């Protein structure tokens, strides 16, 4: 039995994590969940958004499944997600975006992996109020972090039989910071002659992505552009309800959906659990439970091909109905 840290999050987090645990249990996943808390619940209980117990649990177990956690906007505690990535040195955020069988979208040839630097850039949160009418936010880009993420992206490309890495920046404007990131990507590219390398400015990249996404393979981006562009790529294959991700470093991996806590649909049985479920499927593969992972994938795709879908991807099933159908398909196997 593998011990995995579980963070049920808030907003739709508890609904979708319970749905996912149900499916994993039915499929026979051999997991001992180590439940921990973070975010508003933790502030109330321990007066900190990211308790030491939670961080230590992930350090110990090395693998976590995390549902979304709300970050107060413009005030309140710092993003737990950002803190967690920093604390555990989860320097790479990998967001694969590929068409899912039976989810019809504008394009049917999308197979893009967004590799996003996860520890610095404007996410460093170094902000200052200069005066009542002026605020300053500092963008940090370092050589070490840029080389580390570039190497991760090229290494990923090699290990996963990808053809090309495209570095995406705004180096024409942020000449020093994005310029440094680009320089590191170029240096790394030279060490991987078997992988094609190209560069694109982020604004052009967004336009090209919505016109001709089939041209892209692995995208390598600094933190903020990576965050924004990966929501765009999620939209290309059916939206946030199906977009999976992993935050990974040298020692630990935290699997989570790309989407947030969706407070607008909290408690309405409307949330699509697919993004967290697909993240959990990747987690099962990561801990070596491949058979269970493929069984779940098959049941999920069968459910979608039976046209049982939640509203965000054009169906009318409630979250609970969708999960019941996946479990029925698991039972039939
Ligand atoms: P969001 O991703 O929560 O929601 C954006 C839109 O997508 C909403 O209309 C929502 O209903 C819909 N949506 C998202 N997930 C869905 C699902 N599984 N099924 C069906 N519809 C879904 O983004 P928003 O509203 O900007 O952020 C809400 C909160 O989540 C904020 O506090 C933000 O900081 C936090 N957040 C947390 C993340 C994490 O924990 N990794 C990531 C992104 C945001």
Short mmCIF file of C-alpha atoms and ligand atoms in Angstrom, two decimals:
data_model
loop_
_atom_site.label_atom_id
_atom_site.label_comp_id
_atom_site.label_asym_id
_atom_site.label_seq_id
_atom_site.Cartn_x
_atom_site.Cartn_y
_atom_site.Cartn_z
CA UNK A 1 0.00 0.00 0.00
CA UNK A 2 1.41 3.41 -0.96
CA UNK A 3 0.92 6.33 1.38
CA UNK A 4 -0.17 9.49 -0.43
CA UNK A 5 -0.91 12.91 1.09
CA UNK A 6 -4.40 14.14 0.28
CA UNK A 7 -5.48 17.79 0.40
CA UNK A 8 -9.20 18.09 -0.20
CA UNK A 9 -8.97 21.86 -0.70
CA UNK A 10 -11.99 24.15 -0.59
CA UNK A 11 -14.72 25.47 -2.90
CA UNK A 12 -15.46 22.48 -5.17
CA UNK A 13 -12.32 20.76 -3.81
CA UNK A 14 -14.03 18.46 -1.28
CA UNK A 15 -16.74 17.39 -3.80
CA UNK A 16 -14.30 16.49 -6.54
CA UNK A 17 -11.77 14.85 -4.24
CA UNK A 18 -14.45 12.65 -2.72
CA UNK A 19 -15.58 11.72 -6.25
CA UNK A 20 -12.02 10.86 -7.22
CA UNK A 21 -11.35 8.77 -4.09
CA UNK A 22 -14.56 6.85 -4.74
CA UNK A 23 -13.44 6.00 -8.29
CA UNK A 24 -9.90 5.07 -7.18
CA UNK A 25 -11.29 2.85 -4.39
CA UNK A 26 -13.62 1.05 -6.81
CA UNK A 27 -10.80 0.55 -9.28
CA UNK A 28 -8.73 -1.09 -6.53
CA UNK A 29 -6.03 1.55 -6.08
CA UNK A 30 -3.73 0.44 -3.28
CA UNK A 31 -3.42 3.75 -1.44
CA UNK A 32 -3.33 4.77 2.20
CA UNK A 33 -4.51 8.40 2.15
CA UNK A 34 -2.79 10.73 4.61
CA UNK A 35 -5.36 13.58 4.86
CA UNK A 36 -3.97 17.03 5.62
CA UNK A 37 -5.36 20.55 5.43
CA UNK A 38 -4.30 23.93 4.02
CA UNK A 39 -5.90 27.28 3.19
CA UNK A 40 -8.74 28.96 5.08
CA UNK A 41 -9.53 25.83 7.12
CA UNK A 42 -5.92 25.68 8.30
CA UNK A 43 -5.88 29.40 9.15
CA UNK A 44 -8.92 28.85 11.36
CA UNK A 45 -7.43 25.79 13.05
CA UNK A 46 -3.71 26.53 13.22
CA UNK A 47 -3.47 30.23 12.36
CA UNK A 48 -1.40 29.46 9.27
CA UNK A 49 -2.52 28.68 5.72
CA UNK A 50 0.14 26.03 5.23
CA UNK A 51 0.74 24.06 8.46
CA UNK A 52 4.08 22.33 8.96
CA UNK A 53 2.28 18.99 9.34
CA UNK A 54 0.99 19.30 5.78
CA UNK A 55 4.39 20.10 4.30
CA UNK A 56 6.07 17.35 6.36
CA UNK A 57 3.47 14.82 5.26
CA UNK A 58 4.24 15.51 1.57
CA UNK A 59 8.00 15.44 2.28
CA UNK A 60 7.56 12.06 3.97
CA UNK A 61 5.20 10.49 1.43
CA UNK A 62 6.83 12.17 -1.61
CA UNK A 63 3.52 12.08 -3.47
CA UNK A 64 0.37 14.15 -2.99
CA UNK A 65 -3.01 14.63 -4.61
CA UNK A 66 -4.23 18.15 -4.09
CA UNK A 67 -7.64 19.68 -4.80
CA UNK A 68 -7.84 23.44 -5.45
CA UNK A 69 -7.45 25.95 -2.64
CA UNK A 70 -8.91 29.46 -2.67
CA UNK A 71 -6.50 32.41 -2.54
CA UNK A 72 -8.04 35.63 -1.25
CA UNK A 73 -7.81 38.32 -3.97
CA UNK A 74 -5.95 41.55 -3.19
CA UNK A 75 -5.69 40.78 0.55
CA UNK A 76 -5.33 37.95 3.07
CA UNK A 77 -2.86 35.07 3.13
CA UNK A 78 -0.39 34.31 0.33
CA UNK A 79 -1.38 31.60 -2.12
CA UNK A 80 -0.96 28.18 -0.51
CA UNK A 81 -0.15 26.79 -3.94
CA UNK A 82 2.72 29.21 -4.40
CA UNK A 83 3.99 28.58 -0.84
CA UNK A 84 3.81 24.82 -1.31
CA UNK A 85 5.73 24.95 -4.59
CA UNK A 86 8.41 27.09 -2.94
CA UNK A 87 8.59 25.12 0.29
CA UNK A 88 8.97 21.75 -1.46
CA UNK A 89 11.00 23.14 -4.35
CA UNK A 90 8.44 21.89 -6.88
CA UNK A 91 10.17 23.82 -9.63
CA UNK A 92 8.34 22.37 -12.64
CA UNK A 93 4.64 22.61 -13.36
CA UNK A 94 3.76 20.23 -16.19
CA UNK A 95 0.38 20.65 -17.88
CA UNK A 96 -0.31 18.26 -20.75
CA UNK A 97 -3.18 19.33 -23.02
CA UNK A 98 -4.38 16.70 -25.45
CA UNK A 99 -7.76 16.08 -27.07
CA UNK A 100 -9.83 13.68 -25.00
CA UNK A 101 -11.87 11.07 -26.88
CA UNK A 102 -15.51 12.15 -27.25
CA UNK A 103 -15.04 15.74 -26.18
CA UNK A 104 -15.62 17.70 -29.36
CA UNK A 105 -13.65 20.92 -29.70
CA UNK A 106 -12.70 23.24 -32.54
CA UNK A 107 -9.42 21.38 -33.15
CA UNK A 108 -8.77 17.66 -33.00
CA UNK A 109 -4.98 17.69 -33.29
CA UNK A 110 -3.96 19.28 -29.98
CA UNK A 111 -1.16 17.55 -28.11
CA UNK A 112 0.76 20.22 -26.22
CA UNK A 113 2.73 19.98 -22.98
CA UNK A 114 3.18 23.23 -21.09
CA UNK A 115 6.29 23.22 -18.90
CA UNK A 116 6.08 26.18 -16.58
CA UNK A 117 8.78 27.46 -14.19
CA UNK A 118 7.14 27.30 -10.81
CA UNK A 119 9.21 29.18 -8.24
CA UNK A 120 9.96 32.74 -9.33
CA UNK A 121 8.96 35.49 -11.81
CA UNK A 122 6.17 37.82 -10.60
CA UNK A 123 4.97 34.94 -8.40
CA UNK A 124 7.85 35.71 -6.01
CA UNK A 125 5.31 38.12 -4.48
CA UNK A 126 7.83 40.93 -3.94
CA UNK A 127 5.48 43.88 -3.97
CA UNK A 128 5.70 47.35 -2.53
CA UNK A 129 3.30 50.24 -2.17
CA UNK A 130 5.39 53.21 -3.31
CA UNK A 131 2.70 55.79 -2.52
CA UNK A 132 -1.11 55.90 -2.50
CA UNK A 133 -1.23 55.82 -6.30
CA UNK A 134 1.70 53.60 -7.15
CA UNK A 135 2.39 49.93 -6.51
CA UNK A 136 5.43 47.96 -7.57
CA UNK A 137 5.84 44.27 -8.26
CA UNK A 138 9.26 42.81 -8.92
CA UNK A 139 9.87 40.11 -11.50
CA UNK A 140 12.67 37.76 -10.46
CA UNK A 141 14.34 35.54 -13.05
CA UNK A 142 17.51 33.70 -12.09
CA UNK A 143 20.00 31.74 -14.14
CA UNK A 144 19.79 28.69 -11.86
CA UNK A 145 16.01 28.39 -11.99
CA UNK A 146 15.89 29.09 -15.74
CA UNK A 147 18.53 26.47 -16.53
CA UNK A 148 16.82 23.97 -14.21
CA UNK A 149 13.42 24.33 -15.91
CA UNK A 150 14.97 24.36 -19.40
CA UNK A 151 16.77 21.12 -18.66
CA UNK A 152 13.56 19.66 -17.27
CA UNK A 153 11.68 20.58 -20.48
CA UNK A 154 14.30 19.12 -22.83
CA UNK A 155 14.68 16.03 -20.67
CA UNK A 156 10.90 15.60 -20.66
CA UNK A 157 10.91 15.94 -24.46
CA UNK A 158 13.52 13.19 -24.82
CA UNK A 159 11.87 10.81 -22.34
CA UNK A 160 8.41 11.28 -23.85
CA UNK A 161 9.36 11.08 -27.53
CA UNK A 162 8.49 14.69 -28.25
CA UNK A 163 9.99 16.52 -31.20
CA UNK A 164 10.30 20.17 -30.32
CA UNK A 165 10.64 22.61 -27.42
CA UNK A 166 9.46 26.18 -28.00
CA UNK A 167 10.60 28.81 -25.47
CA UNK A 168 7.95 31.48 -24.97
CA UNK A 169 8.82 34.88 -23.49
CA UNK A 170 8.43 38.63 -23.91
CA UNK A 171 12.17 39.16 -24.25
CA UNK A 172 11.67 42.06 -26.66
CA UNK A 173 10.25 44.09 -23.75
CA UNK A 174 11.64 42.42 -20.60
CA UNK A 175 15.08 42.37 -22.18
CA UNK A 176 17.04 41.48 -19.04
CA UNK A 177 14.69 39.10 -17.18
CA UNK A 178 13.05 37.24 -20.07
CA UNK A 179 16.31 37.74 -21.97
CA UNK A 180 18.10 35.69 -19.28
CA UNK A 181 15.42 32.99 -19.40
CA UNK A 182 15.81 32.78 -23.18
CA UNK A 183 19.59 32.66 -22.95
CA UNK A 184 19.31 29.67 -20.57
CA UNK A 185 16.85 27.93 -22.93
CA UNK A 186 19.28 28.46 -25.85
CA UNK A 187 22.24 27.09 -23.89
CA UNK A 188 20.22 24.03 -22.90
CA UNK A 189 18.96 23.50 -26.46
CA UNK A 190 22.56 23.12 -27.62
CA UNK A 191 22.93 20.11 -25.33
CA UNK A 192 19.91 18.38 -26.90
CA UNK A 193 20.55 18.36 -30.67
CA UNK A 194 17.96 15.60 -31.13
CA UNK A 195 15.16 18.01 -30.04
CA UNK A 196 14.16 20.87 -32.33
CA UNK A 197 14.21 24.27 -30.67
CA UNK A 198 12.43 27.50 -31.49
CA UNK A 199 11.38 30.71 -29.76
CA UNK A 200 8.21 32.77 -29.86
CA UNK A 201 6.95 35.93 -28.16
CA UNK A 202 4.06 35.20 -25.83
CA UNK A 203 1.53 37.46 -27.55
CA UNK A 204 2.18 35.88 -30.95
CA UNK A 205 2.14 32.43 -29.30
CA UNK A 206 -1.39 33.04 -27.93
CA UNK A 207 -2.62 34.06 -31.37
CA UNK A 208 -0.94 31.06 -33.04
CA UNK A 209 -2.34 28.71 -30.38
CA UNK A 210 -5.94 29.66 -31.11
CA UNK A 211 -5.40 29.55 -34.89
CA UNK A 212 -3.14 26.56 -35.39
CA UNK A 213 -2.44 24.65 -32.15
CA UNK A 214 -1.31 21.52 -34.02
CA UNK A 215 2.06 23.18 -34.72
CA UNK A 216 3.08 23.12 -31.02
CA UNK A 217 4.69 20.34 -29.03
CA UNK A 218 6.43 21.22 -25.71
CA UNK A 219 6.15 24.85 -24.57
CA UNK A 220 8.72 26.17 -22.08
CA UNK A 221 7.66 29.29 -20.18
CA UNK A 222 8.48 31.45 -17.15
CA UNK A 223 5.91 31.26 -14.34
CA UNK A 224 3.31 33.91 -15.19
CA UNK A 225 3.11 33.31 -18.95
CA UNK A 226 2.98 29.58 -18.19
CA UNK A 227 -0.01 30.08 -15.92
CA UNK A 228 -1.94 32.10 -18.49
CA UNK A 229 -1.00 30.12 -21.58
CA UNK A 230 -1.86 26.80 -19.92
CA UNK A 231 -5.43 27.99 -19.23
CA UNK A 232 -5.60 28.86 -22.93
CA UNK A 233 -4.36 25.41 -23.96
CA UNK A 234 -6.86 23.86 -21.52
CA UNK A 235 -9.57 25.77 -23.38
CA UNK A 236 -8.42 24.21 -26.66
CA UNK A 237 -9.22 20.68 -25.49
CA UNK A 238 -12.46 21.29 -23.60
CA UNK A 239 -11.77 23.66 -20.73
CA UNK A 240 -10.59 23.70 -17.16
CA UNK A 241 -12.84 20.81 -16.13
CA UNK A 242 -10.53 18.34 -17.86
CA UNK A 243 -7.05 19.90 -17.55
CA UNK A 244 -4.60 17.94 -15.38
CA UNK A 245 -1.18 18.86 -14.01
CA UNK A 246 1.68 17.92 -11.77
CA UNK A 247 4.04 20.10 -9.74
CA UNK A 248 7.29 18.30 -9.47
CA UNK A 249 10.80 18.71 -8.09
CA UNK A 250 13.71 16.44 -7.29
CA UNK A 251 12.03 14.71 -4.34
CA UNK A 252 8.23 15.18 -4.41
CA UNK A 253 5.35 15.37 -6.86
CA UNK A 254 2.03 17.08 -6.18
CA UNK A 255 -0.72 16.16 -8.65
CA UNK A 256 -3.58 18.61 -9.09
CA UNK A 257 -6.14 19.95 -11.55
CA UNK A 258 -5.20 23.15 -13.39
CA UNK A 259 -8.45 24.82 -12.31
CA UNK A 260 -9.19 26.71 -9.12
CA UNK A 261 -11.79 26.23 -6.39
CA UNK A 262 -14.69 27.45 -8.61
CA UNK A 263 -16.66 29.10 -5.79
CA UNK A 264 -19.45 29.95 -8.29
CA UNK A 265 -20.50 26.27 -8.50
CA UNK A 266 -19.51 25.09 -5.01
CA UNK A 267 -21.97 22.61 -3.48
CA UNK A 268 -24.23 22.50 -6.58
CA UNK A 269 -23.15 19.01 -7.74
CA UNK A 270 -22.10 20.65 -11.02
CA UNK A 271 -18.31 20.35 -10.84
CA UNK A 272 -16.50 18.22 -13.37
CA UNK A 273 -14.15 15.88 -11.46
CA UNK A 274 -12.31 14.82 -14.65
CA UNK A 275 -9.31 17.16 -14.25
CA UNK A 276 -8.56 15.88 -10.75
CA UNK A 277 -9.33 12.30 -11.80
CA UNK A 278 -6.89 12.48 -14.72
CA UNK A 279 -4.29 14.01 -12.38
CA UNK A 280 -4.90 11.07 -10.03
CA UNK A 281 -4.52 8.65 -12.95
CA UNK A 282 -1.09 10.18 -13.68
CA UNK A 283 -0.31 9.88 -9.97
CA UNK A 284 -1.17 6.15 -10.07
CA UNK A 285 1.23 5.72 -13.01
CA UNK A 286 3.89 7.66 -11.07
CA UNK A 287 3.62 5.31 -8.08
CA UNK A 288 3.66 2.25 -10.33
CA UNK A 289 -0.05 1.32 -10.23
CA UNK A 290 -0.37 1.32 -14.02
CA UNK A 291 -3.06 -1.35 -14.39
CA UNK A 292 -5.44 0.54 -12.11
CA UNK A 293 -4.62 3.79 -13.91
CA UNK A 294 -5.47 2.39 -17.36
CA UNK A 295 -8.65 0.77 -16.00
CA UNK A 296 -9.87 4.16 -14.76
CA UNK A 297 -8.93 5.91 -18.01
CA UNK A 298 -10.89 3.32 -19.99
CA UNK A 299 -13.98 3.68 -17.76
CA UNK A 300 -13.80 7.47 -17.97
CA UNK A 301 -13.54 7.49 -21.79
CA UNK A 302 -16.39 4.97 -22.06
CA UNK A 303 -18.55 7.24 -19.89
CA UNK A 304 -17.79 10.20 -22.13
CA UNK A 305 -18.50 8.14 -25.27
CA UNK A 306 -21.89 7.20 -23.74
CA UNK A 307 -22.43 10.97 -23.77
CA UNK A 308 -22.58 11.23 -19.99
CA UNK A 309 -20.89 14.57 -19.40
CA UNK A 310 -21.04 17.46 -16.96
CA UNK A 311 -22.37 20.85 -18.12
CA UNK A 312 -18.96 22.51 -18.63
CA UNK A 313 -18.24 20.08 -21.50
CA UNK A 314 -21.67 20.23 -23.07
CA UNK A 315 -23.58 17.57 -21.11
CA UNK A 316 -26.29 17.64 -18.48
CA UNK A 317 -25.02 15.10 -15.93
CA UNK A 318 -24.47 16.14 -12.35
CA UNK A 319 -21.09 15.38 -10.81
CA UNK A 320 -22.61 12.50 -8.81
CA UNK A 321 -24.29 10.98 -11.91
CA UNK A 322 -21.06 11.22 -13.87
CA UNK A 323 -19.11 9.46 -11.09
CA UNK A 324 -21.80 6.75 -10.80
CA UNK A 325 -21.51 6.09 -14.55
CA UNK A 326 -17.69 5.80 -14.32
CA UNK A 327 -18.07 3.31 -11.47
CA UNK A 328 -20.64 1.29 -13.45
CA UNK A 329 -18.17 1.13 -16.33
CA UNK A 330 -15.45 0.00 -13.94
CA UNK A 331 -17.75 -2.77 -12.67
CA UNK A 332 -18.40 -3.95 -16.25
CA UNK A 333 -14.66 -4.45 -16.89
P1 LIG B 1 -11.49 28.69 -11.38
O1 LIG B 1 -10.59 27.80 -12.16
O2 LIG B 1 -11.83 28.26 -10.02
O3 LIG B 1 -12.87 28.89 -12.20
C1 LIG B 1 -12.92 29.49 -13.49
C2 LIG B 1 -14.23 29.07 -14.16
O4 LIG B 1 -14.15 27.68 -14.54
C3 LIG B 1 -15.45 29.19 -13.24
O5 LIG B 1 -16.55 29.58 -14.01
C4 LIG B 1 -15.67 27.77 -12.74
O6 LIG B 1 -17.00 27.47 -12.41
C5 LIG B 1 -15.20 26.93 -13.91
N1 LIG B 1 -14.60 25.67 -13.44
C6 LIG B 1 -13.39 25.50 -12.85
N2 LIG B 1 -13.21 24.22 -12.52
C7 LIG B 1 -14.31 23.56 -12.93
C8 LIG B 1 -14.73 22.19 -12.86
N3 LIG B 1 -13.95 21.24 -12.31
N4 LIG B 1 -15.94 21.85 -13.34
C9 LIG B 1 -16.74 22.78 -13.90
N5 LIG B 1 -16.41 24.08 -14.00
C10 LIG B 1 -15.21 24.46 -13.52
O7 LIG B 1 -10.80 30.12 -11.39
P2 LIG B 1 -11.14 31.42 -10.52
O8 LIG B 1 -12.62 31.57 -10.38
O9 LIG B 1 -10.35 32.48 -11.15
O10 LIG B 1 -10.48 31.12 -9.09
C11 LIG B 1 -11.20 30.73 -7.94
C12 LIG B 1 -10.23 30.51 -6.80
O11 LIG B 1 -9.37 29.39 -7.07
C13 LIG B 1 -9.30 31.71 -6.54
O12 LIG B 1 -9.19 31.88 -5.15
C14 LIG B 1 -7.94 31.26 -7.09
O13 LIG B 1 -6.86 31.86 -6.45
C15 LIG B 1 -8.01 29.77 -6.80
N6 LIG B 1 -7.13 28.97 -7.67
C16 LIG B 1 -6.54 27.88 -7.09
C17 LIG B 1 -5.75 27.05 -7.84
C18 LIG B 1 -5.15 25.85 -7.18
O14 LIG B 1 -5.47 25.54 -6.04
N7 LIG B 1 -4.26 25.15 -7.86
C19 LIG B 1 -5.52 27.29 -9.28
C20 LIG B 1 -6.25 28.43 -9.80
C21 LIG B 1 -7.01 29.24 -9.01
#
